[in-house]
């Protein structure tokens, strides 16, 4: 099971975790010798700036660029995908765009009913899949093995099934899977 740490201090507690930080922290973390993934939150206002932000992150030492869309329309998702492909080619850097194709959702829905990766937030809270699922938190970081052994992942799988149904109703070619998950989790929480 993959683990993301959103603060370098948790890397010693979770050996092998991927360090994921915002653009402002890339240079410092890279200078400290960490392999850094930059997380860029893509919103309607910064879509035209995406390529520049990604290039800046690579220049600061990011070895991977990850883009997570929030409220971005279908046209901008396609534009962002093209720009990120250019970044990957021009800067020879790994790129992760947190969208999937609607065709893949239909072809392999079971692949989206999962509980990984685990995410260690900056405050030590461990949540499944992505930030925004705090309701499904395993707890705070002590030892990861203790947290996982006492955790019931079935509510997360249930969430994934509900979000999958909603995502399959989305008519665009690209689907922001994590956004569907977090929005569904927020709606389910509000319904409690």
PDB file of C-alpha atoms in Angstrom:
ATOM      1  CA  UNK A   1       0.000   0.000   0.000  1.00  0.00           C
ATOM      2  CA  UNK A   2       1.446   3.359  -1.013  1.00  0.00           C
ATOM      3  CA  UNK A   3       1.800   6.165   1.511  1.00  0.00           C
ATOM      4  CA  UNK A   4       2.032   9.924   0.917  1.00  0.00           C
ATOM      5  CA  UNK A   5       3.499  12.200   3.577  1.00  0.00           C
ATOM      6  CA  UNK A   6       2.553  15.869   3.402  1.00  0.00           C
ATOM      7  CA  UNK A   7       5.277  16.983   5.812  1.00  0.00           C
ATOM      8  CA  UNK A   8       8.920  15.783   5.751  1.00  0.00           C
ATOM      9  CA  UNK A   9       8.948  15.116   9.505  1.00  0.00           C
ATOM     10  CA  UNK A  10       6.738  12.040   8.922  1.00  0.00           C
ATOM     11  CA  UNK A  11       9.179  10.419   6.495  1.00  0.00           C
ATOM     12  CA  UNK A  12      11.125   8.744   9.301  1.00  0.00           C
ATOM     13  CA  UNK A  13       7.905   7.275  10.745  1.00  0.00           C
ATOM     14  CA  UNK A  14       6.856   5.929   7.346  1.00  0.00           C
ATOM     15  CA  UNK A  15       9.911   4.739   5.423  1.00  0.00           C
ATOM     16  CA  UNK A  16       9.381   4.786   1.678  1.00  0.00           C
ATOM     17  CA  UNK A  17       6.567   7.335   1.792  1.00  0.00           C
ATOM     18  CA  UNK A  18       6.280   9.802  -1.070  1.00  0.00           C
ATOM     19  CA  UNK A  19       6.815  13.413   0.078  1.00  0.00           C
ATOM     20  CA  UNK A  20       4.058  15.618  -1.363  1.00  0.00           C
ATOM     21  CA  UNK A  21       4.296  19.376  -0.744  1.00  0.00           C
ATOM     22  CA  UNK A  22       2.932  22.615  -2.131  1.00  0.00           C
ATOM     23  CA  UNK A  23       4.822  24.843  -4.542  1.00  0.00           C
ATOM     24  CA  UNK A  24       6.078  27.118  -1.743  1.00  0.00           C
ATOM     25  CA  UNK A  25       7.858  24.216   0.008  1.00  0.00           C
ATOM     26  CA  UNK A  26       9.508  22.480  -2.961  1.00  0.00           C
ATOM     27  CA  UNK A  27      12.841  24.332  -2.859  1.00  0.00           C
ATOM     28  CA  UNK A  28      13.424  23.853   0.867  1.00  0.00           C
ATOM     29  CA  UNK A  29      12.457  20.164   0.839  1.00  0.00           C
ATOM     30  CA  UNK A  30      14.557  19.452  -2.259  1.00  0.00           C
ATOM     31  CA  UNK A  31      17.512  21.284  -0.709  1.00  0.00           C
ATOM     32  CA  UNK A  32      17.177  18.996   2.319  1.00  0.00           C
ATOM     33  CA  UNK A  33      17.759  16.048  -0.011  1.00  0.00           C
ATOM     34  CA  UNK A  34      14.194  14.732  -0.284  1.00  0.00           C
ATOM     35  CA  UNK A  35      12.628  13.377  -3.454  1.00  0.00           C
ATOM     36  CA  UNK A  36       9.787  15.861  -3.774  1.00  0.00           C
ATOM     37  CA  UNK A  37       6.409  15.646  -5.453  1.00  0.00           C
ATOM     38  CA  UNK A  38       4.770  19.038  -5.846  1.00  0.00           C
ATOM     39  CA  UNK A  39       0.991  19.159  -5.438  1.00  0.00           C
ATOM     40  CA  UNK A  40      -0.646  21.840  -7.550  1.00  0.00           C
ATOM     41  CA  UNK A  41      -4.307  22.503  -6.873  1.00  0.00           C
ATOM     42  CA  UNK A  42      -5.834  23.337 -10.238  1.00  0.00           C
ATOM     43  CA  UNK A  43      -8.723  25.794  -9.968  1.00  0.00           C
ATOM     44  CA  UNK A  44     -10.419  27.808 -12.713  1.00  0.00           C
ATOM     45  CA  UNK A  45      -8.308  30.907 -11.958  1.00  0.00           C
ATOM     46  CA  UNK A  46      -4.921  29.211 -12.369  1.00  0.00           C
ATOM     47  CA  UNK A  47      -5.545  26.941 -15.381  1.00  0.00           C
ATOM     48  CA  UNK A  48      -3.647  29.314 -17.749  1.00  0.00           C
ATOM     49  CA  UNK A  49      -0.723  29.357 -15.289  1.00  0.00           C
ATOM     50  CA  UNK A  50      -0.405  25.588 -14.913  1.00  0.00           C
ATOM     51  CA  UNK A  51       2.565  25.090 -17.211  1.00  0.00           C
ATOM     52  CA  UNK A  52       4.505  27.949 -15.578  1.00  0.00           C
ATOM     53  CA  UNK A  53       3.744  26.616 -12.075  1.00  0.00           C
ATOM     54  CA  UNK A  54       4.870  23.110 -13.031  1.00  0.00           C
ATOM     55  CA  UNK A  55       8.038  24.404 -14.687  1.00  0.00           C
ATOM     56  CA  UNK A  56       8.801  26.524 -11.610  1.00  0.00           C
ATOM     57  CA  UNK A  57       8.385  23.477  -9.360  1.00  0.00           C
ATOM     58  CA  UNK A  58      10.768  21.433 -11.485  1.00  0.00           C
ATOM     59  CA  UNK A  59      13.247  24.310 -11.404  1.00  0.00           C
ATOM     60  CA  UNK A  60      12.997  24.319  -7.593  1.00  0.00           C
ATOM     61  CA  UNK A  61      13.836  20.598  -7.504  1.00  0.00           C
ATOM     62  CA  UNK A  62      10.539  18.715  -7.797  1.00  0.00           C
ATOM     63  CA  UNK A  63      11.020  15.301  -9.349  1.00  0.00           C
ATOM     64  CA  UNK A  64       7.302  14.743  -9.836  1.00  0.00           C
ATOM     65  CA  UNK A  65       4.438  17.121 -10.596  1.00  0.00           C
ATOM     66  CA  UNK A  66       0.978  16.185  -9.372  1.00  0.00           C
ATOM     67  CA  UNK A  67      -2.087  18.200 -10.306  1.00  0.00           C
ATOM     68  CA  UNK A  68      -5.379  17.924  -8.431  1.00  0.00           C
ATOM     69  CA  UNK A  69      -8.339  19.706 -10.075  1.00  0.00           C
ATOM     70  CA  UNK A  70     -11.066  21.441  -8.059  1.00  0.00           C
ATOM     71  CA  UNK A  71     -14.117  22.825  -9.837  1.00  0.00           C
ATOM     72  CA  UNK A  72     -12.435  22.880 -13.245  1.00  0.00           C
ATOM     73  CA  UNK A  73     -14.705  22.391 -16.264  1.00  0.00           C
ATOM     74  CA  UNK A  74     -14.231  19.702 -18.924  1.00  0.00           C
ATOM     75  CA  UNK A  75     -12.566  22.009 -21.443  1.00  0.00           C
ATOM     76  CA  UNK A  76      -9.984  23.149 -18.892  1.00  0.00           C
ATOM     77  CA  UNK A  77      -9.326  19.521 -17.859  1.00  0.00           C
ATOM     78  CA  UNK A  78      -8.434  18.664 -21.454  1.00  0.00           C
ATOM     79  CA  UNK A  79      -6.299  21.828 -21.766  1.00  0.00           C
ATOM     80  CA  UNK A  80      -4.502  20.921 -18.521  1.00  0.00           C
ATOM     81  CA  UNK A  81      -3.873  17.373 -19.747  1.00  0.00           C
ATOM     82  CA  UNK A  82      -2.226  18.718 -22.904  1.00  0.00           C
ATOM     83  CA  UNK A  83      -0.104  21.203 -20.934  1.00  0.00           C
ATOM     84  CA  UNK A  84       1.008  18.529 -18.463  1.00  0.00           C
ATOM     85  CA  UNK A  85       2.025  16.272 -21.332  1.00  0.00           C
ATOM     86  CA  UNK A  86       4.230  19.109 -22.588  1.00  0.00           C
ATOM     87  CA  UNK A  87       5.727  19.566 -19.120  1.00  0.00           C
ATOM     88  CA  UNK A  88       6.520  15.845 -18.912  1.00  0.00           C
ATOM     89  CA  UNK A  89       8.235  15.927 -22.297  1.00  0.00           C
ATOM     90  CA  UNK A  90      10.013  19.290 -21.986  1.00  0.00           C
ATOM     91  CA  UNK A  91      11.201  18.894 -18.405  1.00  0.00           C
ATOM     92  CA  UNK A  92      11.662  15.090 -18.398  1.00  0.00           C
ATOM     93  CA  UNK A  93       9.681  14.861 -15.173  1.00  0.00           C
ATOM     94  CA  UNK A  94       7.043  12.445 -13.951  1.00  0.00           C
ATOM     95  CA  UNK A  95       3.554  13.949 -14.027  1.00  0.00           C
ATOM     96  CA  UNK A  96       0.449  12.728 -12.225  1.00  0.00           C
ATOM     97  CA  UNK A  97      -2.850  14.324 -13.209  1.00  0.00           C
ATOM     98  CA  UNK A  98      -5.577  13.339 -10.758  1.00  0.00           C
ATOM     99  CA  UNK A  99      -8.211  12.634 -13.386  1.00  0.00           C
ATOM    100  CA  UNK A 100      -9.235   9.466 -15.110  1.00  0.00           C
ATOM    101  CA  UNK A 101     -11.150   8.696 -18.239  1.00  0.00           C
ATOM    102  CA  UNK A 102     -14.839   7.972 -18.085  1.00  0.00           C
ATOM    103  CA  UNK A 103     -14.101   4.954 -20.295  1.00  0.00           C
ATOM    104  CA  UNK A 104     -11.746   3.504 -17.661  1.00  0.00           C
ATOM    105  CA  UNK A 105     -14.347   4.013 -14.922  1.00  0.00           C
ATOM    106  CA  UNK A 106     -16.798   1.992 -17.003  1.00  0.00           C
ATOM    107  CA  UNK A 107     -14.279  -0.649 -18.073  1.00  0.00           C
ATOM    108  CA  UNK A 108     -12.804  -1.385 -14.635  1.00  0.00           C
ATOM    109  CA  UNK A 109     -15.004   0.021 -11.848  1.00  0.00           C
ATOM    110  CA  UNK A 110     -13.507  -2.361  -9.282  1.00  0.00           C
ATOM    111  CA  UNK A 111     -10.169  -0.532  -9.628  1.00  0.00           C
ATOM    112  CA  UNK A 112     -11.808   2.545  -8.100  1.00  0.00           C
ATOM    113  CA  UNK A 113     -13.259   0.811  -5.027  1.00  0.00           C
ATOM    114  CA  UNK A 114     -10.044   0.897  -3.014  1.00  0.00           C
ATOM    115  CA  UNK A 115      -8.566   2.398   0.105  1.00  0.00           C
ATOM    116  CA  UNK A 116      -5.062   3.362  -0.998  1.00  0.00           C
ATOM    117  CA  UNK A 117      -2.849   5.246  -0.922  1.00  0.00           C
ATOM    118  CA  UNK A 118      -2.778   6.267   2.689  1.00  0.00           C
ATOM    119  CA  UNK A 119      -2.099   9.975   3.172  1.00  0.00           C
ATOM    120  CA  UNK A 120      -0.257  11.354   6.203  1.00  0.00           C
ATOM    121  CA  UNK A 121      -1.390  14.944   6.504  1.00  0.00           C
ATOM    122  CA  UNK A 122       0.935  17.627   7.874  1.00  0.00           C
ATOM    123  CA  UNK A 123      -0.630  17.259  11.358  1.00  0.00           C
ATOM    124  CA  UNK A 124      -0.049  13.474  11.377  1.00  0.00           C
ATOM    125  CA  UNK A 125      -3.639  12.471  10.639  1.00  0.00           C
ATOM    126  CA  UNK A 126      -3.760   9.424   8.366  1.00  0.00           C
ATOM    127  CA  UNK A 127      -6.588   9.328   5.814  1.00  0.00           C
ATOM    128  CA  UNK A 128      -7.265   6.957   2.926  1.00  0.00           C
ATOM    129  CA  UNK A 129      -6.815   7.971  -0.726  1.00  0.00           C
ATOM    130  CA  UNK A 130      -6.691  11.790  -0.497  1.00  0.00           C
ATOM    131  CA  UNK A 131      -7.156  14.787   1.745  1.00  0.00           C
ATOM    132  CA  UNK A 132     -10.821  15.597   2.193  1.00  0.00           C
ATOM    133  CA  UNK A 133     -11.696  12.157   3.556  1.00  0.00           C
ATOM    134  CA  UNK A 134     -10.993  13.003   7.185  1.00  0.00           C
ATOM    135  CA  UNK A 135     -14.276  11.374   8.220  1.00  0.00           C
ATOM    136  CA  UNK A 136     -12.631   8.066   7.252  1.00  0.00           C
ATOM    137  CA  UNK A 137      -9.342   8.758   9.060  1.00  0.00           C
ATOM    138  CA  UNK A 138      -7.427   5.865  10.555  1.00  0.00           C
ATOM    139  CA  UNK A 139      -6.209   8.134  13.364  1.00  0.00           C
ATOM    140  CA  UNK A 140      -3.050  10.075  14.093  1.00  0.00           C
ATOM    141  CA  UNK A 141       0.342   8.741  13.221  1.00  0.00           C
ATOM    142  CA  UNK A 142       1.895   6.591  15.891  1.00  0.00           C
ATOM    143  CA  UNK A 143       2.940   3.508  14.072  1.00  0.00           C
ATOM    144  CA  UNK A 144       1.318   2.899  10.743  1.00  0.00           C
ATOM    145  CA  UNK A 145       0.976  -0.847  11.385  1.00  0.00           C
ATOM    146  CA  UNK A 146      -1.092  -0.192  14.529  1.00  0.00           C
ATOM    147  CA  UNK A 147      -3.388   2.191  12.674  1.00  0.00           C
ATOM    148  CA  UNK A 148      -3.962  -0.158   9.753  1.00  0.00           C
ATOM    149  CA  UNK A 149      -4.586  -3.212  11.922  1.00  0.00           C
ATOM    150  CA  UNK A 150      -7.362  -1.478  13.899  1.00  0.00           C
ATOM    151  CA  UNK A 151      -9.064   0.203  10.950  1.00  0.00           C
ATOM    152  CA  UNK A 152     -12.168  -0.977   9.063  1.00  0.00           C
ATOM    153  CA  UNK A 153     -11.735  -0.023   5.387  1.00  0.00           C
ATOM    154  CA  UNK A 154     -15.273  -1.056   4.358  1.00  0.00           C
ATOM    155  CA  UNK A 155     -16.838   2.427   4.854  1.00  0.00           C
ATOM    156  CA  UNK A 156     -14.227   3.796   2.432  1.00  0.00           C
ATOM    157  CA  UNK A 157     -15.095   1.137  -0.115  1.00  0.00           C
ATOM    158  CA  UNK A 158     -18.784   2.050   0.348  1.00  0.00           C
ATOM    159  CA  UNK A 159     -17.895   5.709  -0.282  1.00  0.00           C
ATOM    160  CA  UNK A 160     -15.979   4.675  -3.414  1.00  0.00           C
ATOM    161  CA  UNK A 161     -18.993   2.747  -4.706  1.00  0.00           C
ATOM    162  CA  UNK A 162     -21.325   5.746  -4.251  1.00  0.00           C
ATOM    163  CA  UNK A 163     -18.787   8.140  -5.814  1.00  0.00           C
ATOM    164  CA  UNK A 164     -18.261   5.712  -8.692  1.00  0.00           C
ATOM    165  CA  UNK A 165     -21.977   5.751  -9.471  1.00  0.00           C
ATOM    166  CA  UNK A 166     -21.936   9.530  -9.539  1.00  0.00           C
ATOM    167  CA  UNK A 167     -18.748   9.677 -11.605  1.00  0.00           C
ATOM    168  CA  UNK A 168     -20.181   7.290 -14.171  1.00  0.00           C
ATOM    169  CA  UNK A 169     -23.070   9.715 -14.635  1.00  0.00           C
ATOM    170  CA  UNK A 170     -20.546  12.423 -15.573  1.00  0.00           C
ATOM    171  CA  UNK A 171     -20.687  12.831 -19.337  1.00  0.00           C
ATOM    172  CA  UNK A 172     -17.229  14.275 -19.997  1.00  0.00           C
ATOM    173  CA  UNK A 173     -14.232  12.319 -21.318  1.00  0.00           C
ATOM    174  CA  UNK A 174     -12.169  13.054 -18.180  1.00  0.00           C
ATOM    175  CA  UNK A 175     -13.318  12.592 -14.610  1.00  0.00           C
ATOM    176  CA  UNK A 176     -11.742  14.174 -11.545  1.00  0.00           C
ATOM    177  CA  UNK A 177     -11.950  11.034  -9.398  1.00  0.00           C
ATOM    178  CA  UNK A 178     -10.578  12.491  -6.147  1.00  0.00           C
ATOM    179  CA  UNK A 179     -12.895  15.471  -6.474  1.00  0.00           C
ATOM    180  CA  UNK A 180     -15.845  13.083  -6.834  1.00  0.00           C
ATOM    181  CA  UNK A 181     -14.676  11.231  -3.723  1.00  0.00           C
ATOM    182  CA  UNK A 182     -14.264  14.313  -1.565  1.00  0.00           C
ATOM    183  CA  UNK A 183     -17.520  15.894  -2.759  1.00  0.00           C
ATOM    184  CA  UNK A 184     -19.426  12.654  -2.114  1.00  0.00           C
ATOM    185  CA  UNK A 185     -17.835  12.317   1.333  1.00  0.00           C
ATOM    186  CA  UNK A 186     -18.841  15.907   2.180  1.00  0.00           C
ATOM    187  CA  UNK A 187     -22.417  15.300   0.974  1.00  0.00           C
ATOM    188  CA  UNK A 188     -22.690  12.046   2.937  1.00  0.00           C
ATOM    189  CA  UNK A 189     -21.352  13.790   6.053  1.00  0.00           C
ATOM    190  CA  UNK A 190     -23.886  16.603   5.646  1.00  0.00           C
ATOM    191  CA  UNK A 191     -26.661  14.011   5.374  1.00  0.00           C
ATOM    192  CA  UNK A 192     -25.822  12.468   8.758  1.00  0.00           C
TER     193      UNK A 192
END
